[in-house]
Amino acid sequence: MDAAVPLPHFFRPIRLPRVGSTSDEAKRLAALAAEEGTLVWADEQTEGHGRLGRTWISPSGNLYFSILLRPAAPVANAMQLTFATAIALADVVAAVLPATSRVGCKWPNDVLVDGKKVSGILLESQANADGLVDSLVVGIGVNIVSHPPPETVMYEATSLHAEGAGGETAASLLQRFCPVFLTWYETWRRQGFDPIRAAWLGRAEKLHQPVEVRLDVGSVAGVFVGLDTNGAMLLQQGDRRRVILAGDVFPATT
Ligand code: BT5
């Protein structure tokens, strides 16, 4: 790690010029008993991925890193940390952009600037025999200097430089992010999901608006009315309230 990038003691950084995926590397280290706080940061990824094995486009100049956590929590609750991570990122992104930028959180795992995706988050957990978390890897990609063109992504992308934060680098953003993340992680450990959910809803994109959620198979439409106690999306369809566990949210088409 650069001496120029001091991080709180919690973090145990490992910097690589290039790797397949920082999350795959963090999972490999987790299996070798690496400690909580291990942080794998790469300048470039050759096999960066998102949910469902989708590609995360990862040229050099942007930020790619993964944090290994070992919270003493049921694995079912661990996904709540997606929201803690998104709030921390949104706080940091908002702090470096012009005050006129609208920084929002899109369910479940994106940070948007004026409706465009600047960052993606991927949580991958491993449970022990009791259903508790053995390891949890939080993978984060932030577009700093460049972003993919519209024809290559399913949701319009942007970068910090494109949005007016031309002075930021991968290192400077990582340095800003780590202490903020740690504060939210501590809040979650001490107080549970409620404060995280409230903060996330305060930045939620499309809350109380009609949306279309594309599922594994097919899609559903409704009004996005909130999050349940584990972070699932609550979708109101007339008198019926549906709980959506996974999907991709788009503005309603009708
Ligand atoms: C995500 O997945 O948004 C989570 C991405 C997590 C990436 C980090 S980088 C460090 C760590 N190591 C990894 O291997 N992964 C993590 P999802 O919601 O499934 O969105 C993926 C979709 O976003 C793709 O199918 C593209 O449409 C789009 N996409 C790909 N690269 C992008 C980029 N650089 N910027 C914006 N959108 C992108």
CSV table of C-alpha atoms and ligand atoms in Angstrom, one decimal:
chain,number,residue,atom,x,y,z
A,1,MET,CA,0.0,0.0,0.0
A,2,ASP,CA,1.2,3.5,-0.7
A,3,ALA,CA,2.5,5.2,2.3
A,4,ALA,CA,0.4,8.1,0.9
A,5,VAL,CA,-2.8,6.2,1.6
A,6,PRO,CA,-3.2,5.9,5.4
A,7,LEU,CA,-6.2,3.9,6.4
A,8,PRO,CA,-7.7,3.2,9.9
A,9,HIS,CA,-6.0,0.4,11.7
A,10,PHE,CA,-9.0,-1.9,11.2
A,11,PHE,CA,-7.9,-2.3,7.5
A,12,ARG,CA,-5.1,-4.7,6.4
A,13,PRO,CA,-4.4,-3.5,2.8
A,14,ILE,CA,-2.9,-5.6,0.0
A,15,ARG,CA,-2.3,-3.6,-3.2
A,16,LEU,CA,-2.0,-5.3,-6.5
A,17,PRO,CA,-1.2,-3.8,-9.9
A,18,ARG,CA,-3.6,-6.1,-11.6
A,19,VAL,CA,-5.8,-9.1,-10.6
A,20,GLY,CA,-8.6,-11.2,-12.0
A,21,SER,CA,-11.1,-9.9,-9.3
A,22,THR,CA,-10.3,-8.3,-6.0
A,23,SER,CA,-13.3,-10.2,-4.5
A,24,ASP,CA,-12.1,-13.5,-5.8
A,25,GLU,CA,-8.7,-12.8,-4.3
A,26,ALA,CA,-10.3,-11.7,-0.9
A,27,LYS,CA,-12.3,-15.0,-0.9
A,28,ARG,CA,-9.2,-17.0,-1.6
A,29,LEU,CA,-7.4,-15.2,1.4
A,30,ALA,CA,-10.6,-15.7,3.5
A,31,ALA,CA,-10.3,-19.5,3.0
A,32,LEU,CA,-6.7,-19.3,4.2
A,33,ALA,CA,-7.9,-17.7,7.5
A,34,ALA,CA,-7.1,-14.1,6.6
A,35,GLU,CA,-8.4,-11.6,9.2
A,36,GLU,CA,-11.3,-9.3,9.2
A,37,GLY,CA,-10.3,-6.0,7.6
A,38,THR,CA,-8.1,-7.6,4.9
A,39,LEU,CA,-8.5,-5.2,2.0
A,40,VAL,CA,-7.5,-6.2,-1.6
A,41,TRP,CA,-7.1,-3.2,-3.9
A,42,ALA,CA,-6.1,-3.5,-7.5
A,43,ASP,CA,-5.3,-0.9,-10.2
A,44,GLU,CA,-7.0,-3.0,-12.8
A,45,GLN,CA,-9.2,-6.2,-13.0
A,46,THR,CA,-9.2,-8.6,-15.8
A,47,GLU,CA,-12.3,-10.6,-14.6
A,48,GLY,CA,-14.2,-8.1,-12.5
A,49,HIS,CA,-17.8,-9.2,-11.9
A,50,GLY,CA,-21.1,-8.1,-10.6
A,51,ARG,CA,-24.2,-10.0,-9.6
A,52,LEU,CA,-25.2,-13.2,-11.6
A,53,GLY,CA,-21.7,-13.3,-13.1
A,54,ARG,CA,-22.1,-10.1,-15.0
A,55,THR,CA,-18.9,-8.3,-16.1
A,56,TRP,CA,-17.7,-5.3,-14.2
A,57,ILE,CA,-15.7,-3.2,-16.7
A,58,SER,CA,-12.4,-2.5,-14.9
A,59,PRO,CA,-9.7,-0.5,-16.8
A,60,SER,CA,-6.9,1.2,-14.9
A,61,GLY,CA,-7.6,4.6,-13.3
A,62,ASN,CA,-10.7,3.6,-11.5
A,63,LEU,CA,-11.1,2.1,-8.0
A,64,TYR,CA,-11.5,-1.7,-7.4
A,65,PHE,CA,-11.3,-3.1,-3.9
A,66,SER,CA,-12.8,-5.8,-1.6
A,67,ILE,CA,-13.0,-5.9,2.1
A,68,LEU,CA,-13.1,-9.1,4.1
A,69,LEU,CA,-15.5,-9.0,7.1
A,70,ARG,CA,-16.3,-11.6,9.7
A,71,PRO,CA,-19.3,-10.3,11.6
A,72,ALA,CA,-20.8,-12.6,14.2
A,73,ALA,CA,-24.2,-12.5,12.5
A,74,PRO,CA,-26.6,-14.8,10.8
A,75,VAL,CA,-25.8,-15.0,7.1
A,76,ALA,CA,-29.4,-13.9,6.3
A,77,ASN,CA,-28.6,-10.5,8.0
A,78,ALA,CA,-25.3,-10.0,6.3
A,79,MET,CA,-26.8,-8.6,3.1
A,80,GLN,CA,-27.9,-5.6,5.2
A,81,LEU,CA,-24.3,-4.5,4.8
A,82,THR,CA,-24.9,-3.8,1.1
A,83,PHE,CA,-26.9,-0.8,2.3
A,84,ALA,CA,-24.3,0.3,4.8
A,85,THR,CA,-21.7,0.2,2.1
A,86,ALA,CA,-23.9,2.1,-0.3
A,87,ILE,CA,-24.6,4.9,2.2
A,88,ALA,CA,-20.9,5.2,3.0
A,89,LEU,CA,-20.1,5.4,-0.7
A,90,ALA,CA,-22.8,7.9,-1.4
A,91,ASP,CA,-21.7,10.1,1.5
A,92,VAL,CA,-18.1,10.1,0.1
A,93,VAL,CA,-19.2,10.6,-3.5
A,94,ALA,CA,-21.4,13.5,-2.5
A,95,ALA,CA,-18.6,15.1,-0.5
A,96,VAL,CA,-16.3,15.3,-3.6
A,97,LEU,CA,-18.9,16.4,-6.2
A,98,PRO,CA,-20.4,19.9,-6.7
A,99,ALA,CA,-23.3,20.6,-4.3
A,100,THR,CA,-25.7,20.6,-7.2
A,101,SER,CA,-25.1,16.9,-8.0
A,102,ARG,CA,-27.8,14.5,-6.8
A,103,VAL,CA,-26.2,11.4,-5.3
A,104,GLY,CA,-28.7,8.6,-4.8
A,105,CYS,CA,-28.8,4.9,-3.8
A,106,LYS,CA,-30.5,2.5,-6.2
A,107,TRP,CA,-31.9,-0.7,-4.8
A,108,PRO,CA,-30.1,-2.9,-4.0
A,109,ASN,CA,-26.5,-2.2,-4.7
A,110,ASP,CA,-25.7,0.9,-6.8
A,111,VAL,CA,-24.7,4.5,-6.2
A,112,LEU,CA,-25.9,7.0,-8.8
A,113,VAL,CA,-25.0,10.5,-9.7
A,114,ASP,CA,-27.9,12.4,-11.3
A,115,GLY,CA,-29.4,9.0,-12.2
A,116,LYS,CA,-26.2,7.5,-13.7
A,117,LYS,CA,-24.3,4.6,-12.2
A,118,VAL,CA,-20.9,5.6,-10.7
A,119,SER,CA,-20.4,2.6,-8.5
A,120,GLY,CA,-21.4,-1.0,-8.0
A,121,ILE,CA,-21.3,-3.1,-4.8
A,122,LEU,CA,-21.2,-6.9,-4.6
A,123,LEU,CA,-21.5,-8.8,-1.3
A,124,GLU,CA,-20.6,-12.5,-1.2
A,125,SER,CA,-20.8,-14.5,2.0
A,126,GLN,CA,-19.8,-17.9,3.2
A,127,ALA,CA,-21.8,-19.4,6.1
A,128,ASN,CA,-20.6,-21.9,8.8
A,129,ALA,CA,-22.6,-24.9,9.8
A,130,ASP,CA,-24.7,-22.8,12.2
A,131,GLY,CA,-25.8,-20.4,9.5
A,132,LEU,CA,-23.6,-17.7,10.9
A,133,VAL,CA,-21.2,-15.7,8.7
A,134,ASP,CA,-17.8,-17.3,8.3
A,135,SER,CA,-16.6,-14.7,5.8
A,136,LEU,CA,-18.2,-11.8,4.0
A,137,VAL,CA,-16.5,-10.1,1.1
A,138,VAL,CA,-17.7,-6.6,0.2
A,139,GLY,CA,-16.5,-5.8,-3.4
A,140,ILE,CA,-16.7,-2.2,-4.6
A,141,GLY,CA,-16.0,-0.6,-7.9
A,142,VAL,CA,-16.1,3.2,-8.4
A,143,ASN,CA,-15.6,4.9,-11.8
A,144,ILE,CA,-13.1,7.6,-11.1
A,145,VAL,CA,-11.6,8.7,-14.5
A,146,SER,CA,-13.7,6.7,-17.0
A,147,HIS,CA,-16.9,4.9,-17.4
A,148,PRO,CA,-18.3,2.4,-20.0
A,149,PRO,CA,-20.2,3.8,-23.0
A,150,PRO,CA,-24.0,3.4,-23.0
A,151,GLU,CA,-24.1,0.6,-25.5
A,152,THR,CA,-22.1,-1.7,-23.2
A,153,VAL,CA,-24.1,-1.4,-20.0
A,154,MET,CA,-27.7,-2.0,-19.0
A,155,TYR,CA,-27.9,1.3,-17.0
A,156,GLU,CA,-26.3,4.6,-18.0
A,157,ALA,CA,-22.9,5.0,-16.3
A,158,THR,CA,-20.8,7.9,-15.3
A,159,SER,CA,-17.5,8.7,-13.5
A,160,LEU,CA,-16.4,11.2,-10.8
A,161,HIS,CA,-14.3,13.1,-13.3
A,162,ALA,CA,-17.3,13.3,-15.7
A,163,GLU,CA,-19.4,14.7,-12.9
A,164,GLY,CA,-17.0,17.4,-11.9
A,165,ALA,CA,-14.6,15.8,-9.3
A,166,GLY,CA,-11.6,16.0,-11.6
A,167,GLY,CA,-9.1,16.1,-8.7
A,168,GLU,CA,-10.0,12.6,-7.3
A,169,THR,CA,-7.9,9.5,-7.8
A,170,ALA,CA,-8.5,5.9,-6.8
A,171,ALA,CA,-6.2,6.4,-3.8
A,172,SER,CA,-7.9,9.6,-2.6
A,173,LEU,CA,-11.3,8.1,-2.8
A,174,LEU,CA,-10.3,4.9,-1.0
A,175,GLN,CA,-8.8,7.0,1.7
A,176,ARG,CA,-12.0,9.0,2.1
A,177,PHE,CA,-14.2,5.9,2.0
A,178,CYS,CA,-12.5,3.6,4.6
A,179,PRO,CA,-13.2,5.7,7.8
A,180,VAL,CA,-16.8,6.4,6.7
A,181,PHE,CA,-17.4,2.8,6.0
A,182,LEU,CA,-16.0,1.8,9.4
A,183,THR,CA,-18.4,4.2,11.1
A,184,TRP,CA,-21.4,2.7,9.3
A,185,TYR,CA,-20.1,-0.9,10.0
A,186,GLU,CA,-19.9,-0.1,13.7
A,187,THR,CA,-23.3,1.4,13.7
A,188,TRP,CA,-24.7,-1.8,12.1
A,189,ARG,CA,-22.9,-4.0,14.7
A,190,ARG,CA,-24.1,-1.9,17.6
A,191,GLN,CA,-27.6,-0.9,16.5
A,192,GLY,CA,-28.6,-3.3,13.7
A,193,PHE,CA,-30.3,-2.4,10.5
A,194,ASP,CA,-32.7,0.3,11.5
A,195,PRO,CA,-30.3,3.3,11.3
A,196,ILE,CA,-28.8,1.9,8.1
A,197,ARG,CA,-32.2,1.5,6.5
A,198,ALA,CA,-33.3,5.0,7.5
A,199,ALA,CA,-30.2,6.6,6.1
A,200,TRP,CA,-30.4,4.5,2.9
A,201,LEU,CA,-34.1,5.4,2.4
A,202,GLY,CA,-33.1,9.1,2.8
A,203,ARG,CA,-31.0,8.7,-0.3
A,204,ALA,CA,-33.1,6.2,-2.2
A,205,GLU,CA,-33.8,6.6,-5.9
A,206,LYS,CA,-37.3,6.1,-7.1
A,207,LEU,CA,-38.8,5.8,-3.6
A,208,HIS,CA,-42.6,6.3,-3.8
A,209,GLN,CA,-42.4,6.1,-7.6
A,210,PRO,CA,-43.6,3.5,-10.1
A,211,VAL,CA,-40.9,1.2,-11.1
A,212,GLU,CA,-40.3,-1.9,-13.1
A,213,VAL,CA,-38.2,-4.6,-11.5
A,214,ARG,CA,-36.6,-7.1,-13.8
A,215,LEU,CA,-36.4,-10.5,-12.1
A,216,ASP,CA,-34.5,-13.7,-13.1
A,217,VAL,CA,-37.5,-14.6,-15.1
A,218,GLY,CA,-39.9,-11.8,-16.2
A,219,SER,CA,-40.5,-8.5,-14.5
A,220,VAL,CA,-42.9,-6.9,-12.0
A,221,ALA,CA,-44.3,-3.4,-11.8
A,222,GLY,CA,-45.4,-1.4,-8.8
A,223,VAL,CA,-44.6,1.5,-6.5
A,224,PHE,CA,-41.4,1.2,-4.5
A,225,VAL,CA,-42.6,1.9,-1.0
A,226,GLY,CA,-39.7,0.8,1.3
A,227,LEU,CA,-37.4,-1.9,2.5
A,228,ASP,CA,-38.2,-4.8,4.8
A,229,THR,CA,-36.2,-5.7,7.9
A,230,ASN,CA,-33.5,-7.4,5.8
A,231,GLY,CA,-33.3,-5.0,2.9
A,232,ALA,CA,-35.7,-6.6,0.5
A,233,MET,CA,-37.7,-4.2,-1.7
A,234,LEU,CA,-41.3,-3.6,-0.8
A,235,LEU,CA,-43.3,-3.1,-4.0
A,236,GLN,CA,-47.0,-2.0,-3.8
A,237,GLN,CA,-49.3,-3.4,-6.5
A,238,GLY,CA,-52.7,-2.0,-5.8
A,239,ASP,CA,-53.8,-3.7,-2.5
A,240,ARG,CA,-51.0,-6.2,-2.7
A,241,ARG,CA,-47.6,-5.7,-1.2
A,242,ARG,CA,-44.8,-7.8,-2.7
A,243,VAL,CA,-41.4,-8.5,-1.2
A,244,ILE,CA,-38.7,-8.6,-3.9
A,245,LEU,CA,-35.5,-10.3,-2.9
A,246,ALA,CA,-33.4,-9.7,-6.0
A,247,GLY,CA,-33.8,-7.9,-9.3
A,248,ASP,CA,-32.9,-4.8,-11.3
A,249,VAL,CA,-34.9,-1.6,-10.9
A,250,PHE,CA,-35.9,0.6,-13.9
A,251,PRO,CA,-38.3,3.5,-14.3
A,252,ALA,CA,-41.8,2.2,-15.0
A,253,THR,CA,-42.4,1.9,-18.7
A,254,THR,CA,-46.1,2.7,-18.7
B,1,BT5,C1,-22.6,-4.5,-9.6
B,1,BT5,O1,-23.2,-5.6,-10.2
B,1,BT5,O2,-22.9,-3.4,-9.8
B,1,BT5,C2,-21.5,-4.9,-8.6
B,1,BT5,C3,-20.1,-4.5,-9.2
B,1,BT5,C4,-19.0,-4.8,-8.2
B,1,BT5,C5,-17.7,-4.6,-8.8
B,1,BT5,C6,-16.6,-4.7,-7.8
B,1,BT5,S1,-15.1,-4.1,-8.4
B,1,BT5,C7,-14.2,-4.8,-7.0
B,1,BT5,C8,-14.9,-6.2,-6.8
B,1,BT5,N1,-14.3,-7.2,-7.6
B,1,BT5,C9,-15.2,-7.7,-8.4
B,1,BT5,O3,-15.0,-8.7,-9.2
B,1,BT5,N2,-16.4,-7.1,-8.3
B,1,BT5,C10,-16.3,-6.1,-7.2
B,1,BT5,P1,-24.6,-5.5,-11.0
B,1,BT5,O4,-25.6,-4.8,-10.2
B,1,BT5,O5,-24.8,-7.0,-11.4
B,1,BT5,O6,-24.2,-4.7,-12.3
B,1,BT5,C11,-23.4,-5.2,-13.3
B,1,BT5,C12,-23.8,-4.4,-14.5
B,1,BT5,O7,-23.3,-3.1,-14.4
B,1,BT5,C13,-23.2,-5.0,-15.8
B,1,BT5,O8,-23.9,-6.0,-16.4
B,1,BT5,C14,-23.1,-3.7,-16.7
B,1,BT5,O9,-24.3,-3.5,-17.4
B,1,BT5,C15,-22.9,-2.6,-15.7
B,1,BT5,N3,-21.4,-2.2,-15.6
B,1,BT5,C16,-20.3,-3.0,-15.8
B,1,BT5,N4,-19.2,-2.3,-15.6
B,1,BT5,C17,-19.6,-1.0,-15.2
B,1,BT5,C18,-18.9,0.1,-14.8
B,1,BT5,N5,-17.6,0.2,-14.7
B,1,BT5,N6,-19.7,1.2,-14.5
B,1,BT5,C19,-21.0,1.2,-14.5
B,1,BT5,N7,-21.7,0.1,-14.9
B,1,BT5,C20,-21.0,-1.0,-15.2
